[in-house]
Coordinates of C-alpha atoms in Angstrom, one line a residue:
X8 CA -124.0 -15.1 -116.4
X9 CA -120.9 -14.0 -114.5
X10 CA -121.7 -12.2 -111.2
X11 CA -120.0 -10.0 -108.7
X12 CA -120.1 -12.9 -106.2
X13 CA -118.0 -14.9 -108.7
X14 CA -115.4 -12.1 -108.9
X15 CA -115.3 -11.6 -105.1
X16 CA -114.8 -15.4 -104.6
X17 CA -112.0 -15.3 -107.1
X18 CA -110.5 -12.3 -105.2
X19 CA -110.3 -14.4 -102.0
X20 CA -109.1 -17.5 -103.8
X21 CA -106.1 -15.8 -105.5
X22 CA -105.1 -13.4 -102.8
X23 CA -102.0 -15.3 -101.8
X24 CA -100.6 -15.4 -105.4
X25 CA -101.7 -12.2 -107.1
X26 CA -100.5 -8.7 -106.4
X27 CA -102.8 -5.7 -105.8
X28 CA -101.2 -3.5 -108.5
X29 CA -100.7 0.2 -108.2
X30 CA -103.1 2.8 -109.6
X31 CA -101.3 6.1 -110.1
X32 CA -102.4 9.6 -111.1
X33 CA -100.6 10.8 -114.3
X34 CA -100.0 14.5 -114.4
X35 CA -98.4 14.2 -117.9
X36 CA -101.3 12.4 -119.5
X37 CA -103.9 14.5 -117.6
X38 CA -102.3 17.6 -119.0
X39 CA -102.1 16.1 -122.6
X40 CA -105.7 15.0 -122.7
X41 CA -107.6 17.3 -120.4
X42 CA -108.9 14.3 -118.4
X43 CA -108.1 13.2 -114.9
X44 CA -106.0 10.2 -115.8
X45 CA -105.1 7.4 -113.4
X46 CA -103.0 4.5 -114.8
X47 CA -103.9 1.0 -113.6
X48 CA -100.3 -0.5 -113.6
X49 CA -101.0 -4.2 -114.1
X50 CA -97.5 -4.2 -115.7
X51 CA -96.3 -4.7 -112.1
X52 CA -98.3 -7.9 -111.8
X53 CA -96.5 -11.2 -111.3
X54 CA -95.5 -12.5 -114.8
X55 CA -95.9 -8.9 -116.1
X56 CA -99.5 -9.2 -117.0
X57 CA -103.1 -9.7 -115.7
X58 CA -103.4 -13.3 -117.0
X59 CA -102.0 -14.8 -113.7
X60 CA -105.3 -13.7 -112.1
X61 CA -107.6 -15.8 -114.2
X62 CA -105.2 -18.7 -114.5
X63 CA -104.8 -19.0 -110.8
X64 CA -108.5 -18.9 -110.1
X65 CA -109.2 -21.6 -112.7
X66 CA -106.4 -23.9 -111.5
X67 CA -107.4 -23.4 -107.9
X68 CA -110.8 -25.0 -108.8
X69 CA -109.4 -28.2 -110.4
X70 CA -110.3 -31.5 -108.8
X71 CA -107.6 -33.7 -107.5
X72 CA -107.8 -36.0 -110.5
X73 CA -107.6 -33.0 -112.9
X74 CA -104.5 -31.7 -111.1
X75 CA -102.9 -35.2 -111.4
X76 CA -103.6 -35.3 -115.2
X77 CA -102.2 -31.8 -115.8
X78 CA -103.4 -28.8 -117.8
X79 CA -103.0 -27.6 -121.3
X80 CA -103.7 -24.2 -122.9
X81 CA -103.0 -22.0 -125.9
X82 CA -101.6 -18.5 -125.7
X83 CA -99.8 -15.7 -127.5
X84 CA -97.6 -15.3 -124.4
X85 CA -99.1 -13.7 -121.3
X86 CA -101.7 -16.4 -120.5
X87 CA -99.0 -19.0 -121.1
X88 CA -96.9 -17.5 -118.4
X89 CA -99.9 -17.2 -116.0
X90 CA -100.9 -20.8 -116.5
X91 CA -97.3 -22.0 -116.2
X92 CA -96.7 -20.2 -112.9
X93 CA -100.2 -21.0 -111.4
X94 CA -99.8 -24.7 -112.4
X95 CA -96.3 -24.9 -110.9
X96 CA -97.4 -23.4 -107.6
X97 CA -100.3 -25.9 -107.5
X98 CA -98.0 -28.8 -108.2
X99 CA -99.7 -29.4 -111.6
X100 CA -98.0 -30.2 -114.9
X101 CA -98.7 -27.7 -117.7
X102 CA -98.2 -27.9 -121.5
X103 CA -98.6 -24.6 -123.4
X104 CA -99.1 -24.2 -127.1
X105 CA -97.9 -20.9 -128.5
X106 CA -97.9 -19.6 -132.1
X107 CA -94.7 -20.3 -134.0
X108 CA -93.8 -16.6 -134.1
X109 CA -94.5 -15.9 -130.5
X110 CA -92.0 -13.5 -129.0
X111 CA -88.9 -15.4 -127.8
X112 CA -88.9 -13.6 -124.5
X113 CA -92.5 -14.9 -123.8
X114 CA -91.6 -18.4 -124.8
X115 CA -88.5 -18.4 -122.5
X116 CA -90.4 -16.9 -119.6
X117 CA -93.1 -19.5 -119.9
X118 CA -90.5 -22.3 -119.7
X119 CA -88.8 -20.6 -116.7
X120 CA -92.2 -20.7 -114.9
X121 CA -92.3 -24.4 -115.4
X122 CA -94.4 -24.8 -118.5
X123 CA -93.6 -27.2 -121.3
X124 CA -94.0 -25.1 -124.6
X125 CA -95.2 -26.4 -128.0
X126 CA -94.8 -23.9 -130.9
X127 CA -97.6 -24.4 -133.5
X128 CA -99.4 -22.3 -136.1
X129 CA -99.5 -18.7 -137.3
X130 CA -101.6 -17.2 -134.5
X131 CA -103.6 -17.9 -131.3
X132 CA -106.4 -19.7 -133.1
X133 CA -104.0 -22.2 -134.7
X134 CA -102.3 -22.8 -131.4
X135 CA -105.7 -23.4 -129.7
X136 CA -106.6 -26.1 -132.2
X137 CA -103.4 -27.9 -131.4
X138 CA -104.0 -27.5 -127.7
X139 CA -107.3 -29.2 -128.0
X140 CA -105.7 -32.1 -129.8
X141 CA -103.3 -32.5 -126.8
X142 CA -106.3 -32.2 -124.4
X143 CA -108.0 -35.2 -126.0
X144 CA -104.9 -37.2 -126.5
X145 CA -103.4 -36.8 -123.0
X146 CA -106.5 -36.3 -120.9
X147 CA -105.4 -32.9 -119.7
X148 CA -107.8 -30.1 -118.6
X149 CA -107.9 -27.2 -121.0
X150 CA -107.5 -23.8 -119.4
X151 CA -109.1 -21.3 -121.8
X152 CA -107.5 -17.9 -122.1
X153 CA -110.8 -16.1 -121.9
X154 CA -113.9 -18.2 -122.6
X155 CA -114.3 -19.6 -119.1
X156 CA -116.3 -17.9 -116.3
X157 CA -113.6 -18.8 -113.7
X158 CA -110.9 -17.2 -115.8
X159 CA -113.2 -14.2 -116.4
X160 CA -113.8 -13.9 -112.6
X161 CA -110.1 -13.9 -111.9
X162 CA -109.5 -11.1 -114.4
X163 CA -112.4 -9.2 -112.9
X164 CA -110.5 -8.7 -109.7
X165 CA -108.8 -5.8 -111.4
X166 CA -112.2 -4.0 -111.4
X167 CA -112.5 -4.5 -107.7
X168 CA -109.0 -2.9 -107.2
X169 CA -109.8 0.1 -109.4
X170 CA -113.1 0.8 -107.5
X171 CA -111.2 0.5 -104.2
X172 CA -108.3 2.7 -105.2
X173 CA -110.2 5.3 -107.3
X174 CA -113.8 5.4 -106.1
X175 CA -114.5 8.5 -108.2
X176 CA -113.7 6.7 -111.5
X177 CA -116.0 7.6 -114.3
X178 CA -114.6 5.7 -117.3
X179 CA -112.4 2.6 -117.6
X180 CA -110.5 1.7 -120.8
X181 CA -109.8 -2.0 -121.3
X182 CA -108.0 -3.8 -124.1
X183 CA -110.0 -6.5 -125.8
X184 CA -108.8 -9.7 -127.4
X185 CA -111.0 -12.7 -126.5
X186 CA -113.0 -10.6 -124.1
X187 CA -112.2 -12.3 -120.8
X188 CA -110.6 -9.3 -119.2
X189 CA -113.2 -6.7 -120.1
X190 CA -116.1 -9.0 -119.2
X191 CA -114.7 -9.6 -115.7
X192 CA -113.9 -5.9 -115.1
X193 CA -117.3 -4.8 -116.4
X194 CA -119.1 -7.3 -114.2
X195 CA -117.3 -6.2 -111.1
X196 CA -117.4 -2.4 -111.7
X197 CA -121.0 -2.2 -112.9
X198 CA -122.2 -4.1 -109.9
X199 CA -120.3 -1.7 -107.6
X200 CA -121.2 1.5 -109.5
X201 CA -123.7 1.3 -112.3
X202 CA -122.7 4.7 -113.6
X203 CA -119.1 3.8 -114.4
X204 CA -118.5 3.7 -118.2
X205 CA -116.6 0.7 -119.5
X206 CA -115.0 1.1 -122.9
X207 CA -113.3 -1.7 -124.8
X208 CA -110.4 -1.0 -127.1
X209 CA -109.3 -3.3 -129.9
X210 CA -106.4 -3.1 -132.4
X211 CA -107.7 -2.4 -135.9
X212 CA -105.8 -5.4 -137.2
X213 CA -107.7 -7.7 -134.8
X214 CA -111.0 -6.0 -134.4
X215 CA -113.7 -8.7 -134.5
X216 CA -115.8 -7.2 -131.7
X217 CA -117.4 -4.1 -133.3
X218 CA -118.8 -6.1 -136.2
X219 CA -119.9 -8.9 -133.9
X220 CA -121.9 -6.4 -131.8
X221 CA -123.4 -4.9 -134.9
X222 CA -124.4 -8.3 -136.2
X223 CA -125.7 -9.4 -132.8
X224 CA -123.6 -12.6 -133.1
X225 CA -119.9 -13.5 -133.0
X226 CA -118.0 -12.8 -136.2
X227 CA -114.6 -14.4 -136.8
X228 CA -111.8 -12.7 -138.8
X229 CA -109.9 -14.6 -141.5
X230 CA -106.6 -13.4 -140.0
X231 CA -105.1 -10.9 -137.6
X232 CA -102.2 -8.5 -138.0
X233 CA -101.2 -6.1 -135.2
X234 CA -98.2 -5.3 -133.0
X235 CA -100.6 -5.9 -130.1
X236 CA -100.0 -9.6 -130.1
X237 CA -101.5 -10.1 -126.7
X238 CA -105.0 -9.3 -128.0
X239 CA -104.5 -10.7 -131.6
X240 CA -107.4 -13.1 -131.6
X241 CA -109.8 -13.8 -134.6
X242 CA -112.9 -13.6 -132.4
X243 CA -114.2 -13.0 -128.9
X244 CA -115.3 -15.9 -126.7
X245 CA -119.0 -16.9 -126.5
X246 CA -119.3 -16.4 -122.8
X247 CA -117.5 -13.0 -122.7
X248 CA -119.6 -11.9 -125.7
X249 CA -122.8 -12.1 -123.7
X250 CA -121.3 -10.2 -120.8
X251 CA -119.9 -7.5 -123.1
X252 CA -123.3 -7.1 -124.7
X253 CA -124.9 -6.6 -121.3
X254 CA -122.3 -4.5 -119.5
X255 CA -119.8 -2.8 -121.9
X256 CA -120.8 0.7 -123.0
X257 CA -118.7 1.2 -126.1
X258 CA -116.0 -0.5 -128.2
X259 CA -113.5 1.5 -130.2
X260 CA -110.5 0.6 -132.3
X261 CA -107.0 2.0 -132.8
X262 CA -104.4 1.4 -135.6
X263 CA -100.9 0.2 -134.9
X264 CA -99.4 3.6 -135.6
X265 CA -101.4 5.1 -132.6
X266 CA -100.5 2.1 -130.4
X267 CA -96.8 2.7 -131.2
X268 CA -97.1 6.4 -130.3
X269 CA -98.9 5.5 -127.0
X270 CA -96.2 3.0 -126.1
X271 CA -93.5 5.6 -126.8
X272 CA -95.3 8.3 -124.7
X273 CA -95.9 5.9 -121.8
X274 CA -92.2 5.0 -121.7
X275 CA -91.1 8.6 -122.1
X276 CA -93.6 10.5 -120.0
X277 CA -94.5 7.9 -117.3
X278 CA -91.4 5.7 -117.3
X279 CA -93.8 2.8 -117.9
X280 CA -92.9 0.0 -120.3
X281 CA -95.9 -1.8 -121.8
X282 CA -96.4 -4.2 -124.7
X283 CA -98.6 -3.4 -127.6
X284 CA -101.8 -4.7 -126.0
X285 CA -101.0 -2.7 -122.9
X286 CA -100.7 0.5 -124.8
X287 CA -104.1 0.1 -126.6
X288 CA -106.2 1.9 -123.9
X289 CA -103.8 4.9 -123.8
X290 CA -103.9 5.1 -127.6
X291 CA -107.7 5.4 -127.5
X292 CA -107.4 8.2 -125.0
X293 CA -104.5 10.1 -126.7
X294 CA -106.1 10.1 -130.1
X295 CA -109.7 10.9 -129.0
X296 CA -111.3 7.6 -130.1
X297 CA -114.2 8.2 -127.7
X298 CA -115.9 11.3 -126.3
X299 CA -115.2 12.5 -122.7
X300 CA -115.6 15.6 -120.6
X301 CA -112.9 17.9 -119.4
X302 CA -111.7 16.7 -116.1
X303 CA -113.4 13.3 -116.4
X304 CA -111.7 10.7 -114.3
X305 CA -110.5 8.0 -116.7
X306 CA -108.5 4.8 -115.9
X307 CA -106.7 3.2 -118.7
X308 CA -105.9 -0.4 -117.7
X309 CA -102.3 -1.1 -118.8
X310 CA -102.6 -4.8 -118.6
X311 CA -99.3 -6.1 -120.0
X312 CA -95.6 -5.3 -120.1
X313 CA -94.1 -8.3 -121.7
X314 CA -92.7 -6.9 -124.9
X315 CA -89.9 -8.6 -126.8
X316 CA -86.8 -6.4 -126.9
X317 CA -86.5 -6.6 -130.7
X318 CA -90.1 -5.6 -131.2
X319 CA -89.6 -2.8 -128.7
X320 CA -86.9 -1.3 -130.8
X321 CA -89.1 -1.5 -133.9
X322 CA -92.1 0.0 -132.1
X323 CA -90.2 2.8 -130.5
X324 CA -88.7 3.9 -133.9
X325 CA -92.2 3.8 -135.4
X326 CA -93.5 5.8 -132.5
X327 CA -90.8 8.4 -133.1
X328 CA -91.5 8.5 -136.8
X329 CA -95.2 9.1 -136.1
X330 CA -94.5 11.9 -133.7
X331 CA -92.0 13.6 -136.0
X332 CA -89.0 12.7 -133.8
X333 CA -87.1 10.6 -136.3
X334 CA -86.4 11.0 -140.0
X335 CA -84.5 8.8 -142.5
X336 CA -83.7 10.3 -145.9
X337 CA -81.8 9.4 -149.0
X338 CA -80.2 11.7 -151.5
X339 CA -77.4 11.6 -154.1
X340 CA -74.2 13.6 -153.9
X341 CA -71.5 14.5 -156.4
X342 CA -68.5 12.4 -155.5
X343 CA -66.2 15.3 -154.7
X344 CA -64.4 16.6 -151.6
X345 CA -66.7 18.6 -149.3
X346 CA -70.0 17.4 -150.8
X347 CA -71.0 15.4 -147.6
X348 CA -69.8 18.3 -145.4
X349 CA -72.1 20.7 -147.3
X350 CA -75.1 18.4 -146.8
X351 CA -74.4 17.9 -143.1
X352 CA -74.0 21.7 -142.6
X353 CA -77.5 22.3 -143.8
X354 CA -78.9 19.7 -141.4
X355 CA -76.9 21.0 -138.4
X356 CA -77.9 24.6 -139.2
X357 CA -81.5 23.5 -138.8
X358 CA -80.6 22.1 -135.3
X359 CA -81.3 18.5 -136.3
X360 CA -79.1 15.8 -134.8
X361 CA -77.6 13.1 -137.1
X362 CA -77.8 9.5 -135.7
X363 CA -76.0 7.8 -138.6
X364 CA -74.8 8.2 -142.2
X365 CA -74.4 5.6 -144.8
X366 CA -72.2 6.9 -147.7
X367 CA -71.9 4.5 -150.7
X368 CA -69.9 5.2 -153.9
X369 CA -70.4 1.7 -155.2
X370 CA -74.2 1.6 -155.5
X371 CA -75.5 0.6 -158.9
X372 CA -78.4 3.0 -158.5
X373 CA -76.2 6.1 -159.0
X374 CA -73.7 7.2 -161.7
X375 CA -70.0 6.4 -161.2
X376 CA -69.2 10.0 -160.3
X377 CA -71.9 10.1 -157.6
X378 CA -72.5 8.7 -154.1
X379 CA -75.7 7.3 -152.5
X380 CA -76.3 8.8 -149.0
X381 CA -78.8 7.7 -146.4
X382 CA -79.0 9.7 -143.1
X383 CA -80.9 9.0 -139.9
X384 CA -81.9 12.2 -138.2
X385 CA -83.3 13.2 -134.8
X386 CA -86.0 15.9 -135.3
X387 CA -88.3 17.8 -133.0
X388 CA -91.7 17.4 -134.7
X389 CA -93.4 17.4 -138.0
X390 CA -93.0 21.2 -138.5
X391 CA -89.2 20.8 -138.0
X392 CA -89.1 18.0 -140.5
X393 CA -91.0 20.1 -143.1
X394 CA -88.5 23.0 -142.4
X395 CA -85.5 20.7 -142.9
X396 CA -86.8 19.1 -146.1
X397 CA -87.6 22.5 -147.6
X398 CA -84.1 23.7 -146.8
X399 CA -82.5 20.7 -148.4
X400 CA -84.6 20.9 -151.5
X401 CA -84.0 24.7 -151.8
X402 CA -80.3 23.9 -151.8
X403 CA -80.8 21.6 -154.8
X404 CA -80.9 18.2 -153.2
X405 CA -83.4 15.6 -154.4
X406 CA -84.5 14.0 -151.2
X407 CA -86.4 10.8 -150.7
X408 CA -88.0 10.2 -147.3
X409 CA -87.4 6.6 -146.2
X410 CA -89.0 6.9 -142.8

């Protein structure tokens, strides 16, 4: 099984490539949660995610003939970039298979780092099958995203940094997809401090680990569906699973709605941009998905910041909706002068800010002497929304909430 010595050897091996990322106290999140919160900002890592650690360690251990033949891997995006950069720095050719709907920004970044991309399949597991075909056909070495002790050891160097920078840490929150990250971190931290609690967090739409732990064997999901694409795997790896069973204290899950809120708060309160997978640990903390004491020193590992711009827009809007900061409504007005002004006046009197109005007299859904109106509104919370909707309905408007 993976050992502290493996992680320490990886730390020395990758030191010239990988950054020691910041660990910062968060007053905002400490105040919100009652815990002593320190953020491990792996978003500042090279390639924007932790995957460069494991990829660099694995590629550094290739034989000369393996380097000459090149490497191949499958990834939803972050491991792809890590392998591409590590291979390029080592003078090795890399071919990366990514799901067909992988974020464009991650595909382009992988190519900029020198990787040759192949788009295949609906998710990580489909891409992995294709990558193994390429491995056999071209004689390349497959660099697994998580089910490889050398990769796990590289990821575990994050644990060494957390212990060094926050020696009083009591709980670490780690996102879980295939399990390579948490198995490495847990191995390192439990060896340094047996009392540290390591909690894994999965997105509900890709949560294979809880049922696997209950069954005592790996269970594979039929499909995955989550905004946390970086951890959207159907099952955990065999090697990580054994380490998780030995060293991880608890595994919890969070829905996409909570991930969106956490991502929004991180950007707003800490000026930290993360992707869905990076927001998963903070979602678990913000929504109380595990028990902790007041003042407990907790480190959420924010392990990825590579979010596609289009997805960011969607997630932020969803986060605003969930926190009562955004409202989209539809109503029908009589098509007469001043009708829209009367509606707007009610909204403005309740101190709500209008983002946009769509006024349509030609809609087939309304009578010919009526107009269909949709309004996007900035609000200040769920109570404010309730107040505004009550005022509109008291004034005789039939209001449909669209978002």
